[in-house]
Short mmCIF file of C-alpha atoms and ligand atoms in Angstrom, two decimals:
data_model
loop_
_atom_site.label_atom_id
_atom_site.label_comp_id
_atom_site.label_asym_id
_atom_site.label_seq_id
_atom_site.Cartn_x
_atom_site.Cartn_y
_atom_site.Cartn_z
CA MET A 1186 152.28 98.77 272.67
CA PRO A 1187 154.78 101.35 274.22
CA GLU A 1188 155.16 104.38 272.32
CA ASN A 1189 158.94 104.52 272.27
CA PHE A 1190 160.14 105.55 269.74
CA LYS A 1191 161.97 108.32 268.55
CA THR A 1192 162.21 110.23 265.57
CA ILE A 1193 165.69 111.96 265.81
CA ASP A 1194 167.91 112.31 268.71
CA PHE A 1195 171.71 113.32 268.85
CA LYS A 1196 173.77 110.39 270.76
CA ASN A 1197 177.61 110.42 271.09
CA ASP A 1198 178.05 113.45 268.05
CA GLU A 1199 175.76 110.84 265.47
CA LEU A 1200 172.73 111.67 263.88
CA ILE A 1201 169.86 108.16 265.29
CA LEU A 1202 166.80 108.79 262.43
CA ILE A 1203 164.25 106.17 262.67
CA ASN A 1204 164.41 104.83 258.97
CA GLN A 1205 160.43 106.48 257.27
CA THR A 1206 160.72 104.38 254.03
CA LYS A 1207 161.12 101.19 256.48
CA LEU A 1208 158.39 101.77 258.98
CA PRO A 1209 155.99 100.48 260.20
CA LEU A 1210 156.66 96.91 258.87
CA VAL A 1211 160.53 97.13 260.24
CA GLU A 1212 161.26 99.31 263.02
CA GLU A 1213 164.86 100.58 262.07
CA TYR A 1214 167.13 103.04 263.01
CA ILE A 1215 169.67 105.18 261.06
CA VAL A 1216 173.13 106.48 263.06
CA THR A 1217 175.20 108.22 260.84
CA ASP A 1218 177.68 111.50 261.14
CA ILE A 1219 178.40 112.17 257.63
CA PRO A 1220 176.26 115.33 256.25
CA GLU A 1221 176.06 113.82 252.70
CA ARG A 1222 174.10 110.80 254.00
CA ILE A 1223 171.37 113.12 256.08
CA ALA A 1224 171.31 115.16 253.12
CA GLN A 1225 170.37 111.98 251.28
CA ALA A 1226 168.04 110.63 254.35
CA ILE A 1227 166.21 114.33 253.75
CA GLU A 1228 165.89 113.69 250.15
CA ASN A 1229 164.67 109.87 249.77
CA LEU A 1230 161.47 110.73 253.04
CA GLU A 1231 163.53 107.98 255.23
CA VAL A 1232 163.14 111.32 257.51
CA ARG A 1233 159.88 113.57 256.77
CA GLY A 1234 157.79 116.22 258.02
CA ALA A 1235 158.71 119.77 257.75
CA PRO A 1236 159.39 120.35 261.57
CA ALA A 1237 161.82 117.25 262.06
CA ILE A 1238 163.39 118.22 258.39
CA GLY A 1239 164.31 121.33 259.50
CA ILE A 1240 165.88 119.80 263.16
CA THR A 1241 167.81 117.07 260.76
CA ALA A 1242 168.94 119.16 259.06
CA ALA A 1243 170.31 121.75 261.57
CA TYR A 1244 172.17 118.59 263.34
CA ALA A 1245 173.74 118.18 259.51
CA ILE A 1246 175.26 121.74 260.15
CA THR A 1247 176.87 120.69 262.63
CA LEU A 1248 178.19 117.17 262.07
CA CYS A 1249 179.92 119.56 259.14
CA PHE A 1250 182.01 121.20 261.99
CA LYS A 1251 182.46 117.45 263.71
CA ASN A 1252 186.31 116.92 262.49
CA PHE A 1253 186.48 119.92 259.88
CA LYS A 1254 189.69 121.07 259.81
CA GLY A 1255 190.12 124.08 256.44
CA ASP A 1256 188.66 127.45 255.28
CA ARG A 1257 185.14 126.78 257.59
CA GLU A 1258 183.71 129.77 255.68
CA GLU A 1259 183.39 127.71 251.82
CA HIS A 1260 182.50 124.70 253.92
CA PHE A 1261 179.95 126.51 255.55
CA ASN A 1262 178.59 127.64 252.16
CA ASN A 1263 178.86 124.15 250.94
CA CYS A 1264 176.69 122.60 253.07
CA TYR A 1265 174.19 125.04 253.40
CA LYS A 1266 174.10 124.60 249.46
CA LEU A 1267 173.93 120.42 249.75
CA LEU A 1268 170.95 121.00 252.47
CA ALA A 1269 168.76 123.55 250.86
CA ALA A 1270 168.78 121.87 248.05
CA THR A 1271 167.35 118.78 249.38
CA ARG A 1272 163.42 119.91 250.04
CA PRO A 1273 162.34 123.01 248.22
CA THR A 1274 158.82 123.58 249.43
CA ALA A 1275 159.57 122.53 253.96
CA VAL A 1276 160.23 126.13 255.55
CA ASN A 1277 161.21 125.14 258.63
CA LEU A 1278 164.20 123.30 256.73
CA PHE A 1279 165.20 127.06 255.40
CA TRP A 1280 164.28 128.64 258.79
CA ALA A 1281 166.76 125.80 261.01
CA LEU A 1282 169.68 126.69 257.93
CA ASP A 1283 169.05 130.03 258.42
CA GLU A 1284 169.45 130.00 262.40
CA MET A 1285 172.41 127.83 262.47
CA LYS A 1286 174.13 130.36 259.74
CA LYS A 1287 173.75 132.60 262.30
CA VAL A 1288 175.34 130.55 265.22
CA PHE A 1289 178.23 130.17 262.86
CA LEU A 1290 178.68 133.80 261.63
CA GLU A 1291 179.37 134.83 265.85
CA ASN A 1292 181.30 131.99 265.92
CA LYS A 1293 183.07 131.40 262.69
CA THR A 1294 186.60 132.24 264.57
CA SER A 1295 186.07 130.19 267.74
CA PRO A 1296 187.93 126.94 269.09
CA ASP A 1297 184.50 126.07 269.78
CA LEU A 1298 182.35 126.83 266.88
CA TYR A 1299 181.59 122.71 267.01
CA PRO A 1300 180.23 123.29 270.45
CA ARG A 1301 178.12 126.50 269.96
CA LEU A 1302 176.36 124.60 266.83
CA SER A 1303 175.63 121.24 268.09
CA GLU A 1304 173.56 123.88 271.07
CA ARG A 1305 171.17 125.46 268.98
CA ALA A 1306 170.35 122.13 266.86
CA LYS A 1307 169.21 120.77 270.40
CA GLU A 1308 167.16 123.95 271.09
CA ILE A 1309 166.23 123.97 267.78
CA HIS A 1310 164.70 120.02 268.85
CA GLU A 1311 163.35 121.66 272.36
CA GLU A 1312 162.00 124.19 270.92
CA ASP A 1313 159.42 121.86 268.57
CA ILE A 1314 159.10 119.77 271.28
CA ARG A 1315 157.61 122.73 272.83
CA MET A 1316 155.65 123.89 270.36
CA CYS A 1317 154.38 120.32 269.78
CA ASP A 1318 152.54 120.77 273.04
CA ALA A 1319 151.91 124.49 272.90
CA ILE A 1320 149.87 123.55 269.35
CA ALA A 1321 147.78 120.75 270.75
CA ASN A 1322 146.39 123.00 274.02
CA ASN A 1323 145.28 125.82 271.56
CA GLY A 1324 143.89 122.74 268.97
CA LEU A 1325 141.98 121.46 271.99
CA GLY A 1326 139.26 123.89 271.89
CA ILE A 1327 138.10 123.51 267.68
CA PHE A 1328 136.77 119.51 269.05
CA THR A 1329 132.39 120.35 270.32
CA SER A 1330 131.97 117.30 270.67
CA GLU A 1331 133.30 113.23 270.06
CA MET A 1332 134.17 114.25 267.17
CA THR A 1333 135.44 111.47 263.99
CA VAL A 1334 138.27 113.07 262.04
CA LEU A 1335 139.87 112.79 258.98
CA THR A 1336 143.64 113.88 258.40
CA HIS A 1337 146.20 113.51 255.48
CA CYS A 1338 149.85 112.46 255.66
CA ASN A 1339 151.58 112.05 258.68
CA THR A 1340 152.11 115.03 261.31
CA GLY A 1341 152.47 113.20 264.49
CA LYS A 1342 155.75 112.32 266.39
CA LEU A 1343 157.60 111.37 262.84
CA ALA A 1344 156.76 114.43 261.19
CA THR A 1345 157.94 116.54 264.19
CA GLY A 1346 160.55 117.04 267.36
CA GLY A 1347 157.66 116.37 269.46
CA GLY A 1348 154.56 114.66 269.45
CA GLY A 1349 153.59 116.38 265.94
CA THR A 1350 150.95 119.04 265.08
CA ALA A 1351 147.41 118.64 263.74
CA LEU A 1352 148.36 114.44 265.08
CA ASN A 1353 149.31 115.86 268.39
CA VAL A 1354 145.93 117.89 268.28
CA ILE A 1355 143.85 114.95 267.23
CA LYS A 1356 145.80 112.49 270.53
CA LYS A 1357 144.87 115.53 273.06
CA GLY A 1358 141.66 115.41 271.77
CA PHE A 1359 141.35 111.67 272.32
CA ASP A 1360 143.07 112.06 275.53
CA GLU A 1361 139.73 114.55 276.78
CA GLY A 1362 137.57 112.32 275.21
CA LYS A 1363 136.42 114.37 272.30
CA VAL A 1364 137.21 112.10 268.99
CA LYS A 1365 136.19 109.23 268.91
CA PHE A 1366 137.49 107.57 265.88
CA VAL A 1367 139.84 109.01 263.20
CA TYR A 1368 139.91 108.08 259.03
CA VAL A 1369 143.50 108.23 257.65
CA ASP A 1370 143.98 108.34 253.96
CA GLU A 1371 146.71 106.65 252.94
CA THR A 1372 148.38 109.87 251.57
CA ARG A 1373 149.41 108.87 247.86
CA PRO A 1374 152.01 108.24 246.36
CA LEU A 1375 154.11 107.79 249.23
CA LEU A 1376 151.47 107.03 251.71
CA GLN A 1377 152.46 108.31 254.51
CA GLY A 1378 148.78 108.37 256.04
CA SER A 1379 148.91 104.53 255.79
CA ARG A 1380 152.34 103.03 256.93
CA LEU A 1381 152.98 106.17 259.39
CA THR A 1382 149.99 107.87 260.70
CA ALA A 1383 148.30 104.15 261.14
CA PHE A 1384 151.92 103.52 262.89
CA GLU A 1385 151.06 106.40 265.28
CA LEU A 1386 147.38 105.91 266.35
CA ASP A 1387 148.33 102.04 266.72
CA LYS A 1388 150.49 103.01 269.31
CA TYR A 1389 148.84 105.45 271.19
CA GLY A 1390 145.93 103.44 271.04
CA ILE A 1391 143.62 105.72 269.11
CA PRO A 1392 141.06 103.77 266.69
CA PHE A 1393 140.98 104.55 263.09
CA ALA A 1394 140.70 103.04 259.17
CA ILE A 1395 142.75 103.82 257.04
CA ILE A 1396 141.29 104.97 253.40
CA THR A 1397 142.15 105.51 250.13
CA ASP A 1398 142.33 109.23 249.68
CA SER A 1399 139.39 109.12 246.90
CA ALA A 1400 137.25 107.44 249.36
CA ALA A 1401 137.35 110.96 251.25
CA GLY A 1402 134.70 112.61 249.94
CA MET A 1403 132.45 108.88 250.24
CA LEU A 1404 132.20 109.37 254.31
CA MET A 1405 131.52 113.22 254.30
CA CYS A 1406 128.60 112.82 251.98
CA GLN A 1407 127.81 110.26 254.92
CA GLY A 1408 127.94 112.30 257.08
CA LYS A 1409 130.72 110.47 258.87
CA ILE A 1410 133.27 113.20 258.97
CA ASP A 1411 133.01 115.83 261.47
CA LEU A 1412 135.86 117.65 261.25
CA ALA A 1413 139.54 117.30 259.38
CA ILE A 1414 142.92 119.08 260.10
CA THR A 1415 146.24 118.53 258.77
CA GLY A 1416 149.85 120.19 258.43
CA ALA A 1417 151.15 122.46 256.75
CA ASP A 1418 154.74 122.62 254.91
CA ARG A 1419 154.42 126.93 254.04
CA ILE A 1420 152.06 129.24 255.03
CA ALA A 1421 152.22 132.54 252.97
CA VAL A 1422 151.14 135.56 255.15
CA ASN A 1423 147.38 135.68 253.29
CA GLY A 1424 147.15 132.24 254.85
CA ASP A 1425 147.21 129.81 251.56
CA SER A 1426 148.71 126.85 252.81
CA ALA A 1427 150.80 124.10 251.39
CA ASN A 1428 150.54 120.63 252.57
CA LYS A 1429 151.54 117.28 250.83
CA ILE A 1430 149.52 116.64 247.58
CA GLY A 1431 145.57 115.74 248.37
CA THR A 1432 144.91 118.39 251.05
CA TYR A 1433 143.76 121.19 248.79
CA SER A 1434 141.23 118.10 247.00
CA VAL A 1435 140.26 117.56 251.26
CA ALA A 1436 139.57 121.09 251.97
CA ALA A 1437 137.64 122.13 249.15
CA LEU A 1438 135.25 118.90 249.51
CA CYS A 1439 135.19 119.98 253.34
CA LYS A 1440 133.65 123.14 252.47
CA PHE A 1441 131.16 121.61 249.86
CA HIS A 1442 129.72 119.21 252.87
CA ASN A 1443 130.37 122.46 255.41
CA ILE A 1444 133.15 120.39 256.94
CA PRO A 1445 135.88 122.13 259.61
CA PHE A 1446 138.80 122.11 258.27
CA TYR A 1447 142.28 122.60 260.03
CA ILE A 1448 145.70 123.34 259.12
CA ALA A 1449 148.33 123.19 263.25
CA ALA A 1450 151.50 124.12 262.47
CA PRO A 1451 154.66 126.13 264.49
CA MET A 1452 155.23 129.58 263.84
CA SER A 1453 158.07 128.76 261.79
CA THR A 1454 156.34 127.41 258.72
CA VAL A 1455 154.57 131.03 258.10
CA ASP A 1456 156.67 132.53 255.44
CA SER A 1457 157.66 136.41 256.01
CA SER A 1458 158.50 136.55 252.32
CA CYS A 1459 155.88 134.49 250.19
CA PRO A 1460 152.48 136.97 250.87
CA THR A 1461 150.41 134.38 248.63
CA GLY A 1462 150.86 130.80 248.37
CA ASN A 1463 151.19 131.91 244.58
CA GLU A 1464 155.03 132.21 245.77
CA ILE A 1465 155.46 129.14 246.99
CA LYS A 1466 158.01 126.74 245.52
CA ILE A 1467 155.91 123.10 245.41
CA GLU A 1468 158.97 120.40 244.49
CA LEU A 1469 158.04 117.87 241.89
CA ARG A 1470 159.34 114.23 242.81
CA ALA A 1471 160.95 111.28 240.49
CA LYS A 1472 158.21 109.87 238.20
CA GLU A 1473 159.55 106.32 239.78
CA GLU A 1474 157.70 107.58 243.04
CA ILE A 1475 154.26 106.95 241.06
CA THR A 1476 155.12 103.87 238.48
CA SER A 1477 156.43 101.83 241.08
CA VAL A 1478 155.35 100.87 244.97
CA LYS A 1479 158.23 99.66 246.66
CA GLY A 1480 160.10 99.49 244.10
CA VAL A 1481 157.46 97.04 242.36
CA GLN A 1482 157.17 97.79 239.16
CA ILE A 1483 153.12 98.86 238.74
CA THR A 1484 153.07 100.69 235.06
CA ARG A 1485 155.64 101.43 232.30
CA ASN A 1486 158.37 103.81 232.93
CA ASP A 1487 158.46 105.31 229.73
CA TYR A 1488 155.03 107.16 230.53
CA ASP A 1489 154.83 110.76 231.51
CA VAL A 1490 154.17 111.57 234.86
CA PHE A 1491 153.43 114.99 236.49
CA SER A 1492 154.52 114.32 240.39
CA PRO A 1493 153.90 117.13 242.99
CA ALA A 1494 154.46 116.36 246.28
CA PHE A 1495 152.60 119.48 247.78
CA ASP A 1496 149.70 121.37 246.86
CA VAL A 1497 148.36 125.18 247.56
CA THR A 1498 145.24 125.44 250.08
CA PRO A 1499 143.22 128.78 249.53
CA SER A 1500 143.16 130.13 252.99
CA LYS A 1501 139.16 130.75 252.55
CA LEU A 1502 139.24 126.82 252.45
CA ILE A 1503 140.57 126.68 255.96
CA THR A 1504 137.94 126.99 258.86
CA GLY A 1505 141.25 128.06 261.66
CA ILE A 1506 145.28 127.99 261.41
CA ILE A 1507 146.37 126.12 265.12
CA THR A 1508 149.66 127.24 265.55
CA ASP A 1509 151.57 127.59 268.92
CA LYS A 1510 150.69 131.29 269.68
CA GLN A 1511 147.29 130.42 268.83
CA LEU A 1512 144.26 129.63 266.34
CA TYR A 1513 143.86 132.22 263.67
CA ARG A 1514 140.61 132.11 261.95
CA PHE A 1515 140.25 133.81 258.68
CA PRO A 1516 140.54 136.18 257.49
CA TYR A 1517 144.12 135.43 258.34
CA ASP A 1518 147.12 138.46 260.17
CA PHE A 1519 149.32 136.20 261.64
CA SER A 1520 151.09 139.72 263.07
CA LYS A 1521 148.04 140.24 265.28
CA PRO A 1522 146.67 138.36 268.35
CA LYS A 1523 143.06 137.55 268.39
O1 MRU B 265 156.67 115.08 252.03
P1 MRU B 265 156.63 115.06 253.67
O2 MRU B 265 156.10 113.36 253.85
O3 MRU B 265 157.86 115.59 254.42
O4 MRU B 265 155.07 115.51 253.54
C1 MRU B 265 155.24 116.49 254.95
C2 MRU B 265 153.59 117.55 255.00
O5 MRU B 265 153.00 117.69 254.11
C3 MRU B 265 152.95 117.10 256.88
O6 MRU B 265 151.84 117.25 256.75
C4 MRU B 265 153.90 118.03 257.08
O7 MRU B 265 155.10 118.94 256.55
C5 MRU B 265 153.42 118.82 258.07
S1 MRU B 265 154.44 118.11 259.43
C6 MRU B 265 154.10 118.15 261.28
#
C-alpha cells in the first residue's frame, strides 16, 4: 500500500488535517480555516501527537488573522488562550504558540501580519520534518542486531509534521535491516496503537502484531521483546518524561526484564521550566472515553472514572533519550554534549 497520506497540510489559506478519530477504517480529511474548529480538532484528538498539535496550533494562530479587522492585540490573546486550553501536557503546543507570539509582537501593526504568521507556521512545520529525520538518524545506533521492538501509542507520521519520532526510529531500523518485528500496544483507551500505529506500519510494510497493553509483560518474560521505544509529550530537565498513559508500566517492565527502554522526541519537547516530572501537568480526559468505545456504551455512566491521558516515567528507567540533537543517556543533561 503506498504511503500517500498527509497528516497536516496548509493549502489555499486552509488547513487540511487527516481525521485521526476515523482511522484506520476511513481516510477522511478536515478542511477548515476556522480557528475554533481547529481548537476542537486538537481537543477531540482528530489531530494529536505532541509535535503535530504544535504545528496545527501555529497554523490556527495564522488563520486567526486571515480576514481579521479589529483590535489585533485582543484577538491574538483570545486565540492564544483558546488554543492553549486544548491539551495541557504536550509542551510543543505552548512552544509553538510562543513562537507565533514572537512573530505577532514583531508584526502586530504591519499590513503583512498574516503572511509573516503563515511563513513562521510553515517554517515550524518544515523544522519538524528535519527534526524527525535527525531523530531517526540519531536513533539508529540503539539497534544492536535484527530486533523485535515494542512501542506504545502512535509516534509516527500521524503524530508529527514529518516521519515521526519513535516510530521513525523503528522505520529507519527496519529499512536498515535492524528491526524485524514490532509489537504494538493497543494503547487504551483511545487506541492510538491498534488504530494509528498499525495503520502506519501496514503502509510501510513492517511486520507487526497488535497486543493488549497488558500482554507486554508476558512477552517480555518469554524473551520476545529486545527493546522498547516510545515518544514523549513533555520531558523535564532531569529526563523524567510524560507520555501516553501506560508508558510508565512499559518502562518499569523493561527494567525488571533487563530490556532497554528508549524515548524519542525533538528538543522542543524538553521543557526547561520543568525541573522534574513532578511539575508536569497531566491532562485528565472525559469519563465517556472509558465508559464507551466508539460511541458504544460498555459500562454505566454513573460509575466514577479516573482517566489520566499521560503518565511520567522517571528518568532512571530510561536507557536513552533520542533527540534531533543527539542520543542522551542517563543521568540526563541536555545542556551538554556527551
Ligand atoms: O493523546 P495523544 O495521542 O496526543 O498522545 C500522544 C503521545 O503520547 C505520543 O507518544 C507523544 O505525543 C509523542 S508523538 C511524536
